[in-house]
Coordinates of C-alpha atoms in Angstrom, one line a residue:
M12 CA 102.2 85.9 101.4
N13 CA 102.5 84.8 104.9
N14 CA 100.3 86.1 107.5
I15 CA 101.7 85.7 110.9
L16 CA 99.6 86.7 113.4
F17 CA 100.8 88.8 116.6
M18 CA 97.6 89.2 118.2
K19 CA 97.7 92.1 120.6
A20 CA 94.7 92.6 123.5
K21 CA 94.1 96.1 121.6
T22 CA 93.2 93.6 118.2
Y23 CA 91.2 91.3 120.2
T24 CA 89.4 94.4 121.9
Y25 CA 88.3 95.9 118.6
S26 CA 87.2 92.5 117.0
I27 CA 85.2 91.9 119.9
C28 CA 83.7 95.2 120.0
L29 CA 83.0 95.1 116.1
L30 CA 81.0 91.8 116.3
L31 CA 79.1 93.0 119.2
F32 CA 78.1 96.4 117.7
M33 CA 77.2 94.3 114.3
Q34 CA 74.6 92.3 116.5
M35 CA 73.2 95.3 117.8
G36 CA 70.7 96.3 115.0
C37 CA 70.7 99.3 113.1
K38 CA 70.3 102.4 114.6
K39 CA 69.3 105.1 112.0
Q40 CA 69.3 103.1 108.8
P41 CA 66.0 103.3 107.0
E42 CA 63.0 100.5 108.3
T43 CA 62.9 99.0 104.5
V44 CA 63.7 99.6 101.4
N45 CA 60.8 98.2 100.0
Q46 CA 57.4 96.9 101.6
E47 CA 59.1 93.7 102.7
L48 CA 62.7 93.5 103.7
T49 CA 64.9 95.5 105.7
T50 CA 68.5 96.7 104.2
N51 CA 70.1 94.0 106.1
E52 CA 68.0 91.2 104.7
H53 CA 68.7 92.8 101.4
I54 CA 72.3 92.6 102.2
L55 CA 72.1 88.9 103.5
N56 CA 69.9 87.6 100.5
F57 CA 72.6 89.2 98.1
F58 CA 75.4 87.5 100.1
K59 CA 73.9 84.3 100.2
S60 CA 73.1 84.6 96.5
E61 CA 76.6 85.2 95.7
I62 CA 77.9 82.4 97.7
E63 CA 75.8 80.2 96.3
Q64 CA 76.3 81.1 92.8
S65 CA 80.2 80.4 93.4
V66 CA 79.8 77.3 95.1
S67 CA 78.0 75.9 92.3
A68 CA 80.9 77.1 89.6
L69 CA 83.5 75.7 92.1
D70 CA 81.6 72.3 92.4
S71 CA 81.4 72.2 88.3
I72 CA 85.1 72.3 88.1
S73 CA 85.2 68.4 89.3
T74 CA 82.6 67.3 86.6
L75 CA 84.2 69.2 83.6
N76 CA 86.8 67.2 81.5
S77 CA 88.8 69.7 79.8
T78 CA 91.4 72.3 81.5
S79 CA 89.8 75.0 79.5
D80 CA 86.4 74.5 80.8
K81 CA 87.4 74.2 84.2
I82 CA 89.2 77.3 84.1
E83 CA 85.9 79.1 82.6
A84 CA 84.1 77.5 85.8
Y85 CA 86.8 78.9 87.9
K86 CA 86.6 82.0 86.7
S87 CA 82.8 82.2 87.2
A88 CA 83.3 80.9 90.7
R89 CA 85.9 83.7 91.4
H90 CA 83.6 86.2 89.9
H91 CA 80.9 85.9 92.5
F92 CA 83.5 85.5 95.3
K93 CA 85.1 88.8 94.5
T94 CA 81.5 90.4 94.3
L95 CA 80.6 89.4 97.9
E96 CA 84.5 90.5 99.1
P97 CA 83.4 93.9 100.3
I98 CA 80.5 92.3 102.6
L99 CA 82.4 89.0 103.5
A100 CA 86.0 90.7 104.1
F101 CA 84.2 93.0 106.9
V102 CA 82.1 90.7 108.4
D103 CA 84.2 87.6 108.7
Q104 CA 87.6 88.8 108.1
N105 CA 89.3 85.5 108.9
N106 CA 87.2 83.5 106.4
Y107 CA 88.0 86.0 104.0
K108 CA 91.7 85.7 104.2
S109 CA 91.7 81.8 104.2
L110 CA 89.7 81.9 101.0
N111 CA 91.6 84.3 99.5
A112 CA 95.2 83.5 100.6
P113 CA 98.3 82.8 98.3
N114 CA 99.4 79.3 97.5
I115 CA 102.4 79.7 100.3
L116 CA 102.7 77.5 103.2
Q117 CA 100.9 79.3 106.4
V118 CA 102.6 79.2 109.5
L119 CA 100.8 80.8 112.5
E120 CA 103.3 80.8 115.6
E121 CA 101.3 82.1 118.8
D122 CA 103.9 80.9 121.2
A123 CA 106.3 78.2 121.4
T124 CA 103.8 75.9 122.4
D125 CA 101.2 76.7 119.6
I126 CA 102.8 76.7 116.1
K127 CA 100.3 75.6 113.2
I128 CA 101.7 74.6 109.9
R129 CA 98.5 75.0 107.5
T130 CA 98.5 73.8 103.9
P131 CA 96.8 76.9 101.7
F132 CA 93.5 76.7 100.2
G133 CA 91.0 78.7 98.5
F134 CA 90.9 80.7 95.2
Q135 CA 94.4 81.4 94.7
V136 CA 95.5 77.9 94.9
I137 CA 93.0 76.8 92.5
E138 CA 93.7 79.2 90.1
E139 CA 97.5 78.0 90.3
L140 CA 97.0 74.4 90.2
L141 CA 94.7 74.9 86.8
H142 CA 97.8 76.3 85.0
E143 CA 100.2 73.7 86.5
E144 CA 101.3 71.1 83.6
P145 CA 100.3 68.4 83.9
L146 CA 97.1 69.2 85.6
D147 CA 97.2 67.4 89.2
T148 CA 93.7 66.4 89.3
L149 CA 93.8 64.8 92.6
A150 CA 95.1 68.0 94.1
L151 CA 92.6 70.2 92.5
H152 CA 89.6 68.5 93.7
Q153 CA 90.6 68.3 97.3
V154 CA 91.1 72.4 97.3
V155 CA 88.0 72.7 95.2
R156 CA 86.0 70.7 97.9
M157 CA 87.8 72.3 100.6
T158 CA 86.8 75.9 99.4
S159 CA 83.3 74.9 98.3
S160 CA 83.0 73.3 101.7
R161 CA 84.1 76.5 103.7
L162 CA 81.7 79.0 101.7
K163 CA 78.8 76.6 102.5
L164 CA 79.6 76.9 106.1
I165 CA 79.8 80.7 106.0
Q166 CA 76.5 80.8 103.9
G167 CA 74.7 78.7 106.7
N168 CA 76.1 80.6 109.7
T169 CA 76.4 84.4 108.6
A170 CA 73.8 87.1 110.2
I171 CA 73.9 90.6 108.8
A172 CA 73.3 93.2 111.3
L173 CA 74.9 96.3 110.1
K174 CA 74.6 100.1 111.2
D175 CA 75.3 102.9 109.4
Y176 CA 78.7 103.5 110.6
H177 CA 79.7 99.8 109.7
I178 CA 78.1 100.7 106.1
I179 CA 80.8 103.8 105.8
W180 CA 83.4 101.0 107.3
L181 CA 82.8 98.6 104.7
L182 CA 82.5 101.1 101.7
R183 CA 86.2 102.6 102.9
N184 CA 87.7 99.5 103.6
Q185 CA 86.9 98.1 100.2
V186 CA 88.0 101.4 98.4
V187 CA 91.2 101.1 100.0
R188 CA 91.6 97.4 99.4
I189 CA 91.1 98.2 95.6
A190 CA 93.7 100.6 95.5
T191 CA 96.4 98.7 97.9
T192 CA 95.6 95.4 96.6
G193 CA 93.2 95.0 94.2
I194 CA 94.9 97.0 91.1
T195 CA 98.3 95.4 92.2
G196 CA 97.7 92.0 91.2
F197 CA 97.8 90.7 94.5
D198 CA 95.1 88.0 94.4
S199 CA 95.0 87.2 91.1
P200 CA 98.9 85.7 90.3
V201 CA 98.0 83.8 86.9
L202 CA 95.3 85.2 85.4
A203 CA 96.2 88.6 86.2
Q204 CA 92.3 89.5 86.4
S205 CA 92.8 92.0 89.1
L206 CA 91.4 95.1 87.5
K207 CA 88.1 93.1 86.1
E208 CA 87.8 91.8 89.6
S209 CA 88.0 95.3 91.1
Q210 CA 85.2 96.4 88.9
Y211 CA 83.0 93.4 90.5
T212 CA 83.5 94.8 93.8
Y213 CA 82.8 98.4 92.6
K214 CA 79.5 96.8 91.7
T215 CA 78.8 95.8 95.2
L216 CA 79.6 99.3 96.7
L217 CA 77.3 100.7 94.1
F218 CA 74.4 98.0 95.1
M219 CA 75.2 99.1 98.8
V220 CA 74.9 102.9 98.2
D221 CA 71.9 102.1 96.3
L222 CA 70.4 100.2 99.4
F223 CA 70.9 103.3 101.5
K224 CA 69.6 105.7 99.0
D225 CA 66.9 107.0 101.8
E226 CA 69.5 107.8 104.3
F227 CA 71.2 110.5 102.0
S228 CA 69.6 114.0 102.9
S229 CA 71.6 115.4 99.9
E230 CA 71.0 114.0 96.5
A231 CA 74.2 115.6 95.2
I232 CA 76.3 113.6 97.5
Y233 CA 74.2 110.2 97.0
K234 CA 74.7 111.0 93.1
D235 CA 78.6 111.8 93.2
L236 CA 79.2 108.9 95.2
K237 CA 77.4 106.4 92.9
S238 CA 79.0 108.6 89.8
S239 CA 82.4 108.3 91.4
F240 CA 82.3 104.2 91.5
E241 CA 80.8 104.2 87.9
N242 CA 83.5 106.3 86.8
A243 CA 86.3 103.9 88.3
I244 CA 84.6 101.0 86.9
A245 CA 84.7 102.4 83.6
T246 CA 88.5 103.4 83.9
L247 CA 89.3 100.0 85.0
S248 CA 88.3 98.5 81.4
H249 CA 92.1 98.6 80.8
D250 CA 95.0 96.0 80.2
F251 CA 97.0 95.0 83.1
E252 CA 100.7 96.4 82.8
S253 CA 99.8 99.8 81.1
F254 CA 97.0 100.6 83.5
D255 CA 97.8 104.4 85.0
R256 CA 97.6 103.6 88.9
F257 CA 99.0 106.8 89.7
S258 CA 96.1 108.5 88.1
F259 CA 93.5 106.2 88.9
I260 CA 94.5 106.9 93.0
K261 CA 94.8 110.3 92.7
N262 CA 91.7 110.7 90.5
H263 CA 89.2 108.1 91.7
T264 CA 90.7 106.5 94.7
D265 CA 90.9 110.0 97.0
N266 CA 87.7 111.3 95.6
Q267 CA 85.6 108.4 96.9
L268 CA 87.6 108.8 100.1
K269 CA 86.2 112.4 100.4
L270 CA 83.0 111.4 98.9
L271 CA 82.8 109.1 101.8
V272 CA 83.8 111.8 104.5
Q273 CA 80.6 113.7 103.0
T274 CA 78.8 110.7 102.9
Q275 CA 79.0 110.2 106.9
D276 CA 78.4 113.9 107.5
D277 CA 75.1 114.1 105.4
W278 CA 73.8 110.8 107.6
H279 CA 75.3 112.2 110.6
V280 CA 77.4 109.0 111.9
T281 CA 78.7 108.6 115.0
F282 CA 81.9 106.2 115.2
P283 CA 81.8 104.4 118.4
F284 CA 85.8 104.1 117.9
E285 CA 88.4 104.4 115.3
M286 CA 89.9 101.9 113.4
A287 CA 93.4 101.7 111.5
L288 CA 91.8 103.8 108.7
T289 CA 90.8 107.0 110.6
N290 CA 87.1 108.1 110.4
N291 CA 87.7 111.3 108.4
A292 CA 90.6 109.6 105.8
E293 CA 90.2 112.0 102.7
S294 CA 93.2 110.6 100.7
L295 CA 95.2 107.2 100.6
F296 CA 98.7 109.4 101.1
G297 CA 97.7 111.6 103.5
E298 CA 99.4 112.4 107.0
N299 CA 96.0 111.7 108.9
T300 CA 94.8 108.6 106.7
L301 CA 96.0 105.9 109.3
N302 CA 95.5 106.1 113.3
V303 CA 98.6 105.4 114.6
S304 CA 97.2 104.9 118.2
Y305 CA 96.0 101.6 116.6
F306 CA 99.5 99.9 116.3
T307 CA 99.9 101.0 120.1
D308 CA 99.2 98.6 123.1
Y309 CA 95.6 99.3 124.0
K310 CA 96.5 100.7 127.4
S311 CA 99.2 102.9 126.0
D312 CA 99.2 106.3 128.0
T313 CA 97.4 108.7 125.6
L314 CA 97.8 112.0 127.8
N315 CA 100.6 114.6 126.9
L316 CA 102.0 112.3 124.0
K317 CA 103.9 115.4 122.5
E318 CA 105.4 116.3 126.1
K319 CA 106.5 112.5 126.2
A320 CA 107.7 112.3 122.8
V321 CA 110.1 115.3 123.7
F322 CA 111.1 113.1 126.9
G323 CA 111.6 110.1 124.5
K324 CA 114.0 111.7 122.4
Q325 CA 116.3 112.9 125.2
L326 CA 116.3 109.3 126.3
F327 CA 116.9 108.1 122.7
N328 CA 120.1 110.1 122.6
D329 CA 121.3 109.4 125.9
K330 CA 124.3 107.0 126.3
L331 CA 123.4 106.7 129.9
L332 CA 120.9 103.8 128.8
S333 CA 123.8 101.5 128.2
K334 CA 126.3 99.6 130.2
N335 CA 129.2 101.3 129.4
K336 CA 127.6 104.8 128.4
T337 CA 129.0 104.4 125.1
M338 CA 125.9 103.3 123.1
A339 CA 122.5 105.4 122.4
C340 CA 119.2 104.7 120.1
A341 CA 120.9 107.2 118.0
S342 CA 124.2 105.6 117.6
C343 CA 122.6 103.1 115.0
H344 CA 119.6 105.1 114.0
V345 CA 121.3 108.4 112.8
S346 CA 118.5 111.0 112.5
D347 CA 120.4 112.3 109.1
L348 CA 120.2 109.1 107.5
A349 CA 116.7 108.6 107.9
F350 CA 117.5 106.8 111.0
T351 CA 119.9 104.3 110.1
D352 CA 123.7 104.2 110.4
G353 CA 125.1 103.9 106.6
R354 CA 126.8 101.0 107.5
K355 CA 126.3 97.1 106.6
T356 CA 126.4 96.6 110.3
F357 CA 126.8 98.9 113.1
D358 CA 130.0 97.1 114.4
N359 CA 131.7 93.6 114.3
R360 CA 129.1 92.3 116.9
Q361 CA 126.1 92.9 115.1
T362 CA 125.0 90.5 112.1
R363 CA 122.0 92.8 110.9
N364 CA 121.9 95.9 109.2
S365 CA 120.3 98.9 111.1
P366 CA 116.8 99.6 109.8
T367 CA 115.3 102.8 109.4
L368 CA 112.7 103.7 112.2
T369 CA 110.5 105.9 110.1
Y370 CA 107.0 104.4 109.6
A371 CA 108.4 102.1 112.2
A372 CA 105.2 102.9 114.3
Y373 CA 102.6 101.0 111.3
Q374 CA 103.7 97.5 112.2
Q375 CA 102.5 94.6 114.1
S376 CA 105.8 93.3 114.9
F377 CA 109.4 94.3 115.3
F378 CA 112.8 93.5 114.8
M379 CA 113.7 92.2 111.5
D380 CA 112.5 88.9 112.5
G381 CA 109.3 90.2 114.3
R382 CA 110.1 89.0 117.7
A383 CA 108.8 92.1 119.6
G384 CA 105.0 92.9 119.8
S385 CA 105.4 96.3 120.2
L386 CA 107.8 99.1 119.8
E387 CA 108.0 99.2 123.8
G388 CA 109.0 95.5 123.8
Q389 CA 111.7 96.5 121.2
V390 CA 113.2 98.7 123.6
V391 CA 113.7 95.9 126.4
G392 CA 115.5 93.8 123.4
V393 CA 117.7 96.6 122.8
A394 CA 118.5 97.1 126.4
E395 CA 119.4 93.7 127.5
N396 CA 121.3 92.4 124.2
H397 CA 124.7 91.5 125.3
D398 CA 126.1 93.4 121.8
E399 CA 123.8 96.4 122.3
F400 CA 123.2 98.3 125.2
N401 CA 123.7 95.1 127.5
L402 CA 121.9 96.8 130.8
P403 CA 119.1 95.0 132.4
M404 CA 115.7 96.9 132.8
D405 CA 116.0 97.4 136.3
S406 CA 119.6 99.0 135.7
L407 CA 118.5 101.3 133.4
V408 CA 115.5 102.1 135.5
N409 CA 118.0 102.9 138.1
R410 CA 119.9 105.1 136.0
V411 CA 117.2 107.4 134.7
M412 CA 115.6 107.8 138.2
H413 CA 119.1 109.0 139.4
N414 CA 119.2 111.6 136.9
S415 CA 117.3 114.6 138.8
E416 CA 116.2 116.0 135.4
Y417 CA 114.7 112.8 134.2
K418 CA 113.0 112.0 137.6
T419 CA 111.5 115.3 137.4
V420 CA 110.1 115.0 133.8
M421 CA 108.9 111.4 134.7
T422 CA 106.9 112.3 137.6
S423 CA 105.4 115.2 136.0
L424 CA 104.5 113.3 132.8
Y425 CA 103.4 110.1 133.9
N426 CA 101.0 109.8 137.1
N427 CA 101.8 106.2 138.1
E428 CA 104.4 104.1 139.3
R429 CA 105.1 101.9 136.2
V430 CA 108.5 103.4 135.6
E431 CA 110.1 100.7 133.6
Y432 CA 107.3 101.0 131.2
N433 CA 107.2 104.7 131.2
I434 CA 111.0 105.0 130.2
R435 CA 109.7 102.4 127.2
H436 CA 106.9 104.2 126.4
A437 CA 108.3 107.5 126.3
I438 CA 111.2 106.2 123.9
A439 CA 108.6 104.5 121.7
S440 CA 106.3 107.6 121.6
Y441 CA 109.4 109.5 120.1
V442 CA 109.5 106.8 117.2
R443 CA 106.0 107.5 116.5
T444 CA 106.3 110.9 115.2
L445 CA 108.9 109.8 112.8
N446 CA 106.3 109.8 109.8
S447 CA 105.8 112.8 107.8
F448 CA 104.2 111.6 104.9
D449 CA 105.7 114.8 103.1
S450 CA 107.9 113.4 100.2
K451 CA 107.9 114.6 96.7
F452 CA 105.6 111.5 95.7
D453 CA 103.0 112.1 98.6
K454 CA 102.8 116.0 97.4
N455 CA 102.4 115.0 94.1
I456 CA 99.6 112.4 94.3
N457 CA 98.2 115.0 96.7
G458 CA 97.9 117.5 94.4
L459 CA 100.2 119.8 96.3
E460 CA 103.2 119.8 93.9
H461 CA 103.1 119.1 89.8
S462 CA 106.7 118.1 89.9
L463 CA 107.0 114.3 89.3
T464 CA 108.9 113.2 85.8
Q465 CA 107.1 110.9 83.5
E466 CA 109.9 108.4 84.7
E467 CA 109.1 108.6 88.3
K468 CA 105.4 108.2 87.5
D469 CA 106.2 105.0 85.4
G470 CA 108.2 103.9 88.1
F471 CA 105.3 103.9 90.6
N472 CA 103.2 102.2 88.1
L473 CA 105.4 99.8 88.0
F474 CA 105.9 99.2 91.3
M475 CA 102.3 98.7 91.5
G476 CA 101.9 96.4 88.6
K477 CA 104.1 94.7 86.5
A478 CA 107.0 94.9 88.9
V479 CA 104.9 93.5 91.7
C480 CA 106.5 95.1 94.5
A481 CA 103.4 96.6 95.5
T482 CA 102.2 92.8 96.5
C483 CA 104.5 92.5 99.2
H484 CA 105.3 96.2 99.9
F485 CA 101.7 97.7 100.3
P486 CA 100.9 101.5 99.9
P487 CA 100.5 104.0 101.5
L488 CA 103.4 102.4 104.0
F489 CA 105.2 100.7 101.6
N490 CA 105.9 98.1 104.1
G491 CA 104.7 94.4 104.7
T492 CA 101.5 95.3 107.0
V493 CA 98.5 94.2 105.3
P494 CA 95.8 97.0 104.3
P495 CA 93.0 97.8 104.8
N496 CA 92.7 96.1 108.3
Y497 CA 96.5 96.4 109.2
T498 CA 96.2 93.5 111.5
D499 CA 99.2 91.5 109.9
T500 CA 103.0 92.5 109.1
E501 CA 104.5 89.8 106.4
L502 CA 107.8 88.0 107.0
E503 CA 109.1 87.0 103.6
L504 CA 111.9 84.3 102.4
L505 CA 113.4 86.4 99.4
G506 CA 116.6 83.9 99.0
V507 CA 119.0 87.3 99.9
P508 CA 122.6 86.0 99.3
E509 CA 125.7 85.9 102.0
N510 CA 127.5 88.1 99.5
N511 CA 126.8 90.1 96.4
D512 CA 126.8 87.0 93.9
T513 CA 124.8 86.7 90.5
I514 CA 125.6 82.9 89.9
N515 CA 125.6 80.1 92.0
A516 CA 125.1 82.2 95.2
I517 CA 124.8 81.1 98.7
V518 CA 122.2 82.0 101.2
S519 CA 122.5 84.3 103.7
K520 CA 123.5 82.8 106.9
D521 CA 121.1 84.2 109.0
L522 CA 118.1 82.4 109.9
G523 CA 116.0 85.0 110.6
R524 CA 112.5 83.9 112.2
Y525 CA 113.6 80.7 112.8
N526 CA 116.1 81.6 115.6
F527 CA 112.9 82.8 117.6
Y528 CA 110.7 79.6 117.6
G529 CA 113.0 77.2 115.8
T530 CA 110.3 76.3 113.2
K531 CA 112.0 74.8 110.1
E532 CA 109.4 76.4 107.8
R533 CA 110.5 79.8 108.8
E534 CA 114.3 79.5 108.0
H535 CA 115.6 82.9 106.5
F536 CA 112.3 84.6 106.8
F537 CA 112.2 88.4 107.6
K538 CA 109.9 91.3 108.2
T539 CA 109.1 93.1 104.8
P540 CA 110.4 96.9 105.5
T541 CA 109.2 100.2 104.3
V542 CA 110.5 101.4 101.4
R543 CA 109.8 105.1 102.2
N544 CA 113.2 107.0 102.5
V545 CA 114.9 104.2 101.1
E546 CA 117.3 106.5 99.4
K547 CA 118.9 107.2 102.5
T548 CA 118.9 104.0 104.0
A549 CA 121.7 101.7 101.9
P550 CA 123.2 99.3 102.4
Y551 CA 120.1 97.0 101.8
M552 CA 118.5 93.9 102.8
H553 CA 118.9 92.3 106.4
N554 CA 122.4 91.9 106.0
G555 CA 123.3 94.8 103.9
V556 CA 124.6 92.5 101.0
Y557 CA 123.6 95.2 98.2
N558 CA 125.0 98.7 98.5
T559 CA 122.8 100.2 95.7
L560 CA 119.0 100.3 94.8
E561 CA 120.2 99.0 91.4
E562 CA 121.4 95.9 92.7
V563 CA 118.3 95.5 94.7
V564 CA 116.2 95.8 91.6
D565 CA 118.3 93.3 89.8
F566 CA 118.2 91.0 92.6
Y567 CA 114.1 90.9 92.2
N568 CA 114.1 91.1 88.3
R569 CA 116.3 88.0 88.4
G570 CA 113.5 86.2 90.6
G571 CA 115.1 86.7 93.9
G572 CA 117.4 84.0 95.4
K573 CA 115.9 81.3 93.0
G574 CA 116.9 83.8 90.0
I575 CA 121.1 83.7 91.1
G576 CA 121.1 80.0 92.0
I577 CA 119.8 79.9 95.9
Q578 CA 117.4 76.9 96.2
E579 CA 114.7 77.5 98.8
E580 CA 111.8 75.6 99.3
Y581 CA 109.6 78.2 100.7
Q582 CA 111.0 81.3 98.8
T583 CA 107.9 83.5 99.0
L584 CA 109.3 85.5 95.9
P585 CA 107.8 84.7 92.6
F586 CA 110.7 82.4 91.1
D587 CA 110.4 83.7 87.6
S588 CA 112.3 87.0 85.9
L589 CA 109.7 90.0 86.1
D590 CA 111.5 90.7 82.6
L591 CA 111.9 94.4 83.0
S592 CA 113.7 96.2 81.0
E593 CA 116.9 98.4 81.8
A594 CA 114.7 101.8 81.6
E595 CA 112.1 100.1 83.6
Q596 CA 114.1 99.4 86.3
A597 CA 115.6 102.7 86.1
S598 CA 112.1 103.9 86.4
L599 CA 111.6 101.8 89.7
V600 CA 114.4 103.6 91.2
A601 CA 113.3 107.0 90.1
F602 CA 110.0 106.3 91.9
M603 CA 111.7 105.0 95.2
K604 CA 113.8 108.0 95.2
T605 CA 110.7 110.3 95.1
L606 CA 109.6 108.7 98.6
T607 CA 112.2 110.6 100.6
D608 CA 110.5 112.9 103.5
A609 CA 111.4 116.3 103.2
E610 CA 113.3 116.1 106.1
F611 CA 115.9 114.1 104.7
S612 CA 115.5 115.0 100.9
T613 CA 117.9 118.4 101.8
K614 CA 120.5 116.5 103.6
E615 CA 123.4 114.8 101.8

């Protein structure tokens, strides 16, 4: 995967606040868990011990002769790394991501003058190197040394000062991480040890809960929470391919989220703010699980949002906003088609397919090449594009303000003179309402219906497991915004063909992300879109090359571009065939069709 960072002021603000709060000590945690150590000291000792054991196992890899012995040493190192994952991922997110990064070139594009190309290191890289033939001992030892050195640096420079609400955040993040990336094979690309490794992380959650036993007023909640983690560990003792992820999330993940809300109530926790996961999330696929405001600019208006969204809908549907008054946002984003247009491209001036706007709010970058950092910024891109609205923003503002009705509404809703921004904010506010989380799948996994067929459940389990779809299309959004922190929206190189060929195909002429910064390593990279409402959004891919979901699944099953003759050095999709049977491919399609929101499922 490729974590391209589009860091906004809002993200920096949250990160700084979190670090400050973590350094201020504990408000109401117990004084000690024994006569000698505080809970934070216990956590730090545990943390350092796991790092030490991981480093020791890593360092032994270079001293062992046989590849099988090296692999066993790696497994031991990985065991301890995953054991400390819940803590490390919370207190040092960036180092955790580096150590757990996939074996794919990392490109960070802050701006045109600050582009970093980094060779990945860490556990996933070691895992893949150990399974290459012949074994590149020099490369392996270099990555092992880098990984070990980073762990030692973390060990010597980490302080732990967690408050009660930090503990709740930590526990919730890990529960969601397990469900969204842990059980999918996201970070165990060769050994497929994801289920076993999820057990390791659950054991750490048990350790944390035990440390805070005295915090519980209700012994029943304490026992229920512990039992929920223990039951999950037992359920995860299963083979990877046949594991029932649907039942795991429904019966374990969601139960744990509910118990964490009960726990924070029992502890009388007060949260200073809300991150991407809401502080009262009670199910993975709930309509209130994610905080949509987290994905907005931190200076965004927050008053009268419903009224502003209504005003934004008017602007969205008004052709007044285009130069020739022939085009509105709704021209390319038709509500009955889940806000797409059903065409390969809208007209002969366009080169890309119109993507759905449903769930577009839950991203950190916008447009297919990720060139905009907000929905408000995307509005500017459309307005000033010569092949779209072709109307400079100052002219657009004049048109809106010369409309007496719009001027009255604008004045009443926005108590400032930032007219251009207010117009963009109103449209963006409307787009942020296009997320209902009420598909057939949502209703079934939340227990509101029992209408999923076995084929549809099988399709979800394939999507989350063997077919590795969820390693790029992360639940619950099924897009490329990476849980549980949701700070990165990924871009991928799939090797999408120019035409619907399956042998000796030619890659699409569209260079994607490359066109923005001219970074060679980003040719043909595009943002990972949501799969929600995909039944209504044909044709597919950035160029509309595929007309059916069956064609899309066949493309992935063959190994992406590599599987149809396209040679792209930086393809991020696994090259190998998925070896899905015809029945399995049909199950995948059946599942994806259950992701159609109720609003669109009744429209043909």
